[in-house]
PDB file of C-alpha atoms in Angstrom:
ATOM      1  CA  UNK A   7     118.974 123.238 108.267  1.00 85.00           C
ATOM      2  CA  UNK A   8     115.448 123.385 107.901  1.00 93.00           C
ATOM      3  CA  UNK A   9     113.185 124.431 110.438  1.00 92.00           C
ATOM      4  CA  UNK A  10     110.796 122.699 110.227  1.00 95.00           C
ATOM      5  CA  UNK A  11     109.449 118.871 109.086  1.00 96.00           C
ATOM      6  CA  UNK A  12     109.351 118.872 105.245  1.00 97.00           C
ATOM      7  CA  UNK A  13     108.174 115.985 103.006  1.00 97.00           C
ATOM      8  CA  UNK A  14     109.020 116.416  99.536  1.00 96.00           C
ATOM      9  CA  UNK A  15     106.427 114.069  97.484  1.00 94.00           C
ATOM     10  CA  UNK A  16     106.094 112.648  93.623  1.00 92.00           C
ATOM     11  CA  UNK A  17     109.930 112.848  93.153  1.00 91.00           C
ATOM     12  CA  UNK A  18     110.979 111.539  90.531  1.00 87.00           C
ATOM     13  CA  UNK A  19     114.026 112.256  89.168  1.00 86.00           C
ATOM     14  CA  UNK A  20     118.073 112.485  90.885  1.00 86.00           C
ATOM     15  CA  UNK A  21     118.023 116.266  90.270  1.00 83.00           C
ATOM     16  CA  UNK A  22     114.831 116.527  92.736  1.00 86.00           C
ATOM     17  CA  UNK A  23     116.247 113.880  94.937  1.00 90.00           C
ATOM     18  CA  UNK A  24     119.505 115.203  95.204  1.00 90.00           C
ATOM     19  CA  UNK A  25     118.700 118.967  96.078  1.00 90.00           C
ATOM     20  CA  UNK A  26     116.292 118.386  98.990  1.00 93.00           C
ATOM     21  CA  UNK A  27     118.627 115.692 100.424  1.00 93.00           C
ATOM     22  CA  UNK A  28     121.030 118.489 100.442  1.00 93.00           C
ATOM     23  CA  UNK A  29     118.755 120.899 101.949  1.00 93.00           C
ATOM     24  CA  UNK A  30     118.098 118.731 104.803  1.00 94.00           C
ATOM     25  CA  UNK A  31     114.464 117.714 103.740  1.00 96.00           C
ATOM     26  CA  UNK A  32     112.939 114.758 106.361  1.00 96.00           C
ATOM     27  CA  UNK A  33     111.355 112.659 104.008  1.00 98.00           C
ATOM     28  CA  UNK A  34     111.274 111.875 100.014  1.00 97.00           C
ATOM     29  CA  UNK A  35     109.101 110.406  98.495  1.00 97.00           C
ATOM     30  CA  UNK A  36     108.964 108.099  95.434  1.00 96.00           C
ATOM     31  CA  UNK A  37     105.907 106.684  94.075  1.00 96.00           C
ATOM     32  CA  UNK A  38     106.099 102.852  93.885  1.00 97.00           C
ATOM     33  CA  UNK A  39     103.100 102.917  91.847  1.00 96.00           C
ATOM     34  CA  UNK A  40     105.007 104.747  88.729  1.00 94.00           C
ATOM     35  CA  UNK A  41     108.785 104.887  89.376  1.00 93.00           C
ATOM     36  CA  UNK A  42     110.166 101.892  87.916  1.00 94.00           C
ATOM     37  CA  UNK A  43     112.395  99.957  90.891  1.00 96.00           C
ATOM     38  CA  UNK A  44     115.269 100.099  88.933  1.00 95.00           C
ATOM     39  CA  UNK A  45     115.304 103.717  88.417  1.00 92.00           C
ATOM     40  CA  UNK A  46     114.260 104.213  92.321  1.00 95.00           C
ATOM     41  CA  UNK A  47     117.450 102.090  93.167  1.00 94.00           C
ATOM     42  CA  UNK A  48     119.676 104.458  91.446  1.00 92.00           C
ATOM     43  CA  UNK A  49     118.212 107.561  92.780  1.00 92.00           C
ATOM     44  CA  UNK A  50     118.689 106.316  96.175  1.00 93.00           C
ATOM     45  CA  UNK A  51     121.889 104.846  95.579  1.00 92.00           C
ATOM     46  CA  UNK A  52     122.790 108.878  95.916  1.00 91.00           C
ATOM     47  CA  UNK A  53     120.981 109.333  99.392  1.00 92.00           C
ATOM     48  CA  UNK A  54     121.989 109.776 102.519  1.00 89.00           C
ATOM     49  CA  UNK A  55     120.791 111.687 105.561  1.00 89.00           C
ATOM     50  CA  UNK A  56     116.660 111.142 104.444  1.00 95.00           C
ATOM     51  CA  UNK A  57     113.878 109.179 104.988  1.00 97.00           C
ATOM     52  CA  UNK A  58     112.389 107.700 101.787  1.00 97.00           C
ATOM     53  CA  UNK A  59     108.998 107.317 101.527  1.00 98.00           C
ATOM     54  CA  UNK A  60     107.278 104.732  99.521  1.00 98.00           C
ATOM     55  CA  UNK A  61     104.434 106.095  98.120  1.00 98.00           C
ATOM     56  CA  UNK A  62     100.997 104.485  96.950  1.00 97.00           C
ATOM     57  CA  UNK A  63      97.193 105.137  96.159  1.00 95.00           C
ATOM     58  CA  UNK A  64      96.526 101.833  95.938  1.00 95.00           C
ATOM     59  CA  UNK A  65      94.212 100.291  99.074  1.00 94.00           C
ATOM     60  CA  UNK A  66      94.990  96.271  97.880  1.00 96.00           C
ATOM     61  CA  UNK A  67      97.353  95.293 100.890  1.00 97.00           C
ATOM     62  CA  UNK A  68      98.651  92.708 100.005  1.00 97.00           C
ATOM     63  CA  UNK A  69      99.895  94.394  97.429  1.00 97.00           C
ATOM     64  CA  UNK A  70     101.591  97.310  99.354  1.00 98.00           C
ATOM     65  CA  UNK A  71     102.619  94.486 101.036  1.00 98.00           C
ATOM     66  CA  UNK A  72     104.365  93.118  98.311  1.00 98.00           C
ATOM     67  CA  UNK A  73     105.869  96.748  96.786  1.00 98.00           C
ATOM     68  CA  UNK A  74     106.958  97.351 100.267  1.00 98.00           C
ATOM     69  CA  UNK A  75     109.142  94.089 100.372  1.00 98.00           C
ATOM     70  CA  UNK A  76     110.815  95.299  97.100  1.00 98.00           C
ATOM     71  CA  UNK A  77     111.467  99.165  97.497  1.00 98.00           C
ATOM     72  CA  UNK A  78     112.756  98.834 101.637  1.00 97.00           C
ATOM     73  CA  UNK A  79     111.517 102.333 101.840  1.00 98.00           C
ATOM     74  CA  UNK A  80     112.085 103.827 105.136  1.00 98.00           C
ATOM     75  CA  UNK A  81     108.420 104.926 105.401  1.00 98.00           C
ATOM     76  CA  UNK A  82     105.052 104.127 103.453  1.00 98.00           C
ATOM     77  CA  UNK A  83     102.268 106.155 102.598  1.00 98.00           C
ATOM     78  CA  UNK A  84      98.857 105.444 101.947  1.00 98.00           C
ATOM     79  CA  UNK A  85      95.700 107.199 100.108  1.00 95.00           C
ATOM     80  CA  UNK A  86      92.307 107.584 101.761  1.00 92.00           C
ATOM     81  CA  UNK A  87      90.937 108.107  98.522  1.00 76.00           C
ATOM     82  CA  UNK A  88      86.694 109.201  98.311  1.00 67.00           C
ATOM     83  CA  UNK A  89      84.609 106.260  98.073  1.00 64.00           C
ATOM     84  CA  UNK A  90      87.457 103.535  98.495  1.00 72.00           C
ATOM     85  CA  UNK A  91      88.375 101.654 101.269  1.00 86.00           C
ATOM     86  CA  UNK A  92      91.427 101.957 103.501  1.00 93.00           C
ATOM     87  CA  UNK A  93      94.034  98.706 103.251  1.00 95.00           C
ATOM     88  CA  UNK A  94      94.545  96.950 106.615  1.00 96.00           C
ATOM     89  CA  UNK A  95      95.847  98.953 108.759  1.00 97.00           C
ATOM     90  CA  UNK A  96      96.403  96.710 111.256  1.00 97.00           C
ATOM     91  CA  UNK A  97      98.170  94.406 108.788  1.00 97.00           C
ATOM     92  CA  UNK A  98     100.580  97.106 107.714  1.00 97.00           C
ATOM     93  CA  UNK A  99     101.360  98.354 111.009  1.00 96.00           C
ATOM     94  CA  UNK A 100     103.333  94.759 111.678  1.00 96.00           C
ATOM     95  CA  UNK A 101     105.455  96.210 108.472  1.00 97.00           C
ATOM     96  CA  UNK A 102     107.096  98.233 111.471  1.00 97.00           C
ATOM     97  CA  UNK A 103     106.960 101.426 109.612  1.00 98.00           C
ATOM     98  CA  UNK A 104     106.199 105.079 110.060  1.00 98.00           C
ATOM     99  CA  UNK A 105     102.916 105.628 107.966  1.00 98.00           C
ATOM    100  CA  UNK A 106     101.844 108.583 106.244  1.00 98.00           C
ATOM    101  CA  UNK A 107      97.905 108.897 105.852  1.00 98.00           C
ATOM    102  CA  UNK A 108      97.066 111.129 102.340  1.00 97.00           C
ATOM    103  CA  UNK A 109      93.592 112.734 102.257  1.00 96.00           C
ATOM    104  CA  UNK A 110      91.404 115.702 100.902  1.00 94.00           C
ATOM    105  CA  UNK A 111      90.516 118.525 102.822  1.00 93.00           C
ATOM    106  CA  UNK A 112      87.708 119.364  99.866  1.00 92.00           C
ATOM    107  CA  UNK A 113      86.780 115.346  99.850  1.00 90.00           C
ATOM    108  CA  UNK A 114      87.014 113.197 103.013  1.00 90.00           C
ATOM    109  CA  UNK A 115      85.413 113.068 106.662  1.00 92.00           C
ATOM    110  CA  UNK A 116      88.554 114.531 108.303  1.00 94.00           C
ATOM    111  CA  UNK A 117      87.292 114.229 111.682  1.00 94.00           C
ATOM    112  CA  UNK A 118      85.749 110.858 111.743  1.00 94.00           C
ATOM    113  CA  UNK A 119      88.931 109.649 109.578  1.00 95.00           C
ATOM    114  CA  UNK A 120      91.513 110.931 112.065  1.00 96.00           C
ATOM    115  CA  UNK A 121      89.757 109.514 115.135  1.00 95.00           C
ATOM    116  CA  UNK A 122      89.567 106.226 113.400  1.00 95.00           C
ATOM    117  CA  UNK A 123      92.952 105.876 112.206  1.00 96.00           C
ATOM    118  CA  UNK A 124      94.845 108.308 114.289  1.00 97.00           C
ATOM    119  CA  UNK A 125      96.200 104.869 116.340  1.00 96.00           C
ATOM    120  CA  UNK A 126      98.373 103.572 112.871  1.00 97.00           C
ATOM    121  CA  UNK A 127      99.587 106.741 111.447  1.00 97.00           C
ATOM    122  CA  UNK A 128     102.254 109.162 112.171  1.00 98.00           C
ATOM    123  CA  UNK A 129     101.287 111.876 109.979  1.00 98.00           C
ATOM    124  CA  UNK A 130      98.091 112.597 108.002  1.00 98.00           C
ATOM    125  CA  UNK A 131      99.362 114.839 104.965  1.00 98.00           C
ATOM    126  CA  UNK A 132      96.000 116.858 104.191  1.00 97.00           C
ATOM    127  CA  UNK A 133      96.025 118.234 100.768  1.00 95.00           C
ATOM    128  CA  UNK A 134      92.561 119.758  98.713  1.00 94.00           C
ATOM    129  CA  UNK A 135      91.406 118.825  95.624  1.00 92.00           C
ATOM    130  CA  UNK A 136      89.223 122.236  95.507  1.00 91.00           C
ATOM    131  CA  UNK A 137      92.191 124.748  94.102  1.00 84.00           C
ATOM    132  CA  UNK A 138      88.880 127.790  94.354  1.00 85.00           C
ATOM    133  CA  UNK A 139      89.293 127.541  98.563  1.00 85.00           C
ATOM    134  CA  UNK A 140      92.157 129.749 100.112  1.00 86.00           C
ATOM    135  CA  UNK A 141      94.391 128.825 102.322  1.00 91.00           C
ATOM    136  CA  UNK A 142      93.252 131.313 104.195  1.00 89.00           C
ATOM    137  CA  UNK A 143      89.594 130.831 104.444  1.00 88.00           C
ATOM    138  CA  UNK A 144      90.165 127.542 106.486  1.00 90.00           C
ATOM    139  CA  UNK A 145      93.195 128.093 108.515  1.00 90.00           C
ATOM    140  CA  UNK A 146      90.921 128.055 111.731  1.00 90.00           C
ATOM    141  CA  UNK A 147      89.177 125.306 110.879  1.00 90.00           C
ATOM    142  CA  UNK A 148      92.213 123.147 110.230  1.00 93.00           C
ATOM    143  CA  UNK A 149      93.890 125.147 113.219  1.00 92.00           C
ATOM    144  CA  UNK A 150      91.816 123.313 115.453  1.00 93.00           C
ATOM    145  CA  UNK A 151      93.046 119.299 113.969  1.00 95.00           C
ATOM    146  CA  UNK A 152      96.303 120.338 114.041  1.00 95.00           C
ATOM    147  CA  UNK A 153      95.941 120.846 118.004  1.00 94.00           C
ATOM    148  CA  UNK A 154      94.797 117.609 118.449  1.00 95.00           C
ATOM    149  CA  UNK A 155      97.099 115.053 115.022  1.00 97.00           C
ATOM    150  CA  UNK A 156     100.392 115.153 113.604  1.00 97.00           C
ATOM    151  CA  UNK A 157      99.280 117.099 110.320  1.00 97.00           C
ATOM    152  CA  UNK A 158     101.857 118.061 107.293  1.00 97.00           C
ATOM    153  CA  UNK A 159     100.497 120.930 105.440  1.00 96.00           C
ATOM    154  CA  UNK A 160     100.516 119.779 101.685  1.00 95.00           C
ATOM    155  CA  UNK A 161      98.301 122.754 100.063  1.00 95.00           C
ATOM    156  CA  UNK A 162      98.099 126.186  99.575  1.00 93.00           C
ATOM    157  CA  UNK A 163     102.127 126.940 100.734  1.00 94.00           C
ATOM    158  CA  UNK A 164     104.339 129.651  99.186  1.00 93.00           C
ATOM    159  CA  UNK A 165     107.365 131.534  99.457  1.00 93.00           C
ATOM    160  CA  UNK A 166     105.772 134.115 101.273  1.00 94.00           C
ATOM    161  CA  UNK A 167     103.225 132.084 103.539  1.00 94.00           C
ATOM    162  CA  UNK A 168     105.206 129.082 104.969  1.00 94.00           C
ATOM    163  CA  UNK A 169     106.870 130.322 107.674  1.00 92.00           C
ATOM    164  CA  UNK A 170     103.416 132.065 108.416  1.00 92.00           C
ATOM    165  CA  UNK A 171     101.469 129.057 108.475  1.00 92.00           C
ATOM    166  CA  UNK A 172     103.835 127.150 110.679  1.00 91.00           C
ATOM    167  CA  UNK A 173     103.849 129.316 113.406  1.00 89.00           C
ATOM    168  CA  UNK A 174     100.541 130.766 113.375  1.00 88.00           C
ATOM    169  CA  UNK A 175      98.712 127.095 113.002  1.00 90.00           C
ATOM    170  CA  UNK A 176     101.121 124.717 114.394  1.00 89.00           C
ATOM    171  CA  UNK A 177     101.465 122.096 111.663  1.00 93.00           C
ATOM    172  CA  UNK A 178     104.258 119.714 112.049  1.00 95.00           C
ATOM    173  CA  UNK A 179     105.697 120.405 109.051  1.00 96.00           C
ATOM    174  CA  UNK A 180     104.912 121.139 105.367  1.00 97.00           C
ATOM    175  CA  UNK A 181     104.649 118.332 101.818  1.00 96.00           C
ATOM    176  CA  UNK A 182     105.756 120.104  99.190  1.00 95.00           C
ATOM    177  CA  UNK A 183     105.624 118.224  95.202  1.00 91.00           C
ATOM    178  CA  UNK A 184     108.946 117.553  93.263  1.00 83.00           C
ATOM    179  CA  UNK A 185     109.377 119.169  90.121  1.00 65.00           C
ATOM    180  CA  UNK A 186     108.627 117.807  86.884  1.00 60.00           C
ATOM    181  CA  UNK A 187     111.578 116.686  84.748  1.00 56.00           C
ATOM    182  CA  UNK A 188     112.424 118.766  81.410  1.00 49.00           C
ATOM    183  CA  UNK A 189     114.936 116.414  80.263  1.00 50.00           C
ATOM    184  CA  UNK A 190     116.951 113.805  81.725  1.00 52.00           C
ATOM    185  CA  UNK A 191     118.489 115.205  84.710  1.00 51.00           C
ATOM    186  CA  UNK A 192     117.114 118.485  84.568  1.00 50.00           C
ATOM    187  CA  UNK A 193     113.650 119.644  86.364  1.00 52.00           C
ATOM    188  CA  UNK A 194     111.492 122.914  87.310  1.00 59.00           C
ATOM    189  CA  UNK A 195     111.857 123.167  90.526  1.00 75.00           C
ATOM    190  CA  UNK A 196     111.701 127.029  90.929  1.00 84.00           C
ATOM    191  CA  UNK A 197     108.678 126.935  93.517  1.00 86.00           C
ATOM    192  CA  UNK A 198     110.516 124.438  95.488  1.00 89.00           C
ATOM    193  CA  UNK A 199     113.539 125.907  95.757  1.00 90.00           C
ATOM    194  CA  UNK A 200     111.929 128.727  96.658  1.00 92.00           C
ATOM    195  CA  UNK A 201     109.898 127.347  99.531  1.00 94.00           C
ATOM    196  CA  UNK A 202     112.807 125.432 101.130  1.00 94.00           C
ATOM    197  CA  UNK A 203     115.174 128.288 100.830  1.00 93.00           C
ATOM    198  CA  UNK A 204     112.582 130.776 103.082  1.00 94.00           C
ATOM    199  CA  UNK A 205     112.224 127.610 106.085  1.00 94.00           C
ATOM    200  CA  UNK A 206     116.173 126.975 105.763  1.00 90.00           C
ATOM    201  CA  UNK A 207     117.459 129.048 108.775  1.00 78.00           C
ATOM    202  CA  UNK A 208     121.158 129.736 107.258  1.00 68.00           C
ATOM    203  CA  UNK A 209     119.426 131.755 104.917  1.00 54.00           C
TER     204      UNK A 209
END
């Protein structure tokens, strides 16, 4: 069992899928945008015991609307990408979902964006697009959000950091990336396994 919340995002194949399910991750995510529904469907034909997560960068809601209505994930979640606008919140709140909020550390207003929105979504998952910054170097800056909103971690977490970073900044969990696929069936998911095997508490 895991000890803490863990998304695992951009999976996309039943290798992936299958592994974190069995390692008690919360939520997996599947990109509507680029997994083809019939492929999704078989991958979670071999679920149980997790959340899936629809995921999306697009901010047309009807659209979402419309994806949403043909994956039945258990969960959506939604960009705030630079310069775009957000969909309607209020208009996918009545989808009677959990939503997942997606922004840039590097990019976005964090605070005005969490005040603002911090009424639809359950988590924000903050990732940075600036791979030169340290985890490090901003840990007391983001220490200080993740007082005050229901923040998964999705940047700068390793083997030997995780468990660090949950209990010295108090994030509600971690989003981790699935592996890429090698060949059918078969993916790279060395850093993953690695991470989930240091926050599994049998180990």
């Amino acid at each position: 069992m895991l000890k803490t919340i863990v998304k695992v995002s951009e999976v996309n194949n039943l290798s992936d899928a299958r592994y974190c399910a069995g390692m008690g991750v919360e939520y997996i995510g599947f990109s509507m945008d680029n997994v083809p529904f019939e492929k999704y469907k078989e991958m979670r034909g071999w679920l149980a015991g997790v959340q899936i997560v629809g995921e999306t960068s697009s901010n047309n809601t009807l659209h979402i609307q419309e994806m949403v209505s043909t994956f039945l994930p258990d969960a959506i979640q939604i960009s705030a990408n630079s310069g775009s606008d957000l969909p309607d919140l209020d208009a996918l709140k009545e989808l009677n979902l959990p939503i997942i909020l997606k922004t840039d550390f590097a990019e976005a207003n964090l605070p005005a964006l969490f005040q603002s929105t911090a009424g639809y979504v359950t988590y924000f998952l903050l990732e940075n697009s600036d791979e030169f910054t340290p985890i490090d170097a901003i840990t007391n800056q983001i220490e200080t959000w993740a007082a005050q909103y229901p923040i998964l971690l999705g940047f700068g977490i390793t083997e030997d950091n995780a468990n660090q970073l949950l209990e010295e900044v108090g994030f509600k969990g971690l989003a981790l990336k699935g592996g890429q696929e090698i060949r059918p069936g078969f993916a790279n998911m060395d850093e993953l396994i690695n991470i989930l095997e240091v926050l599994d508490d049998d180990f």
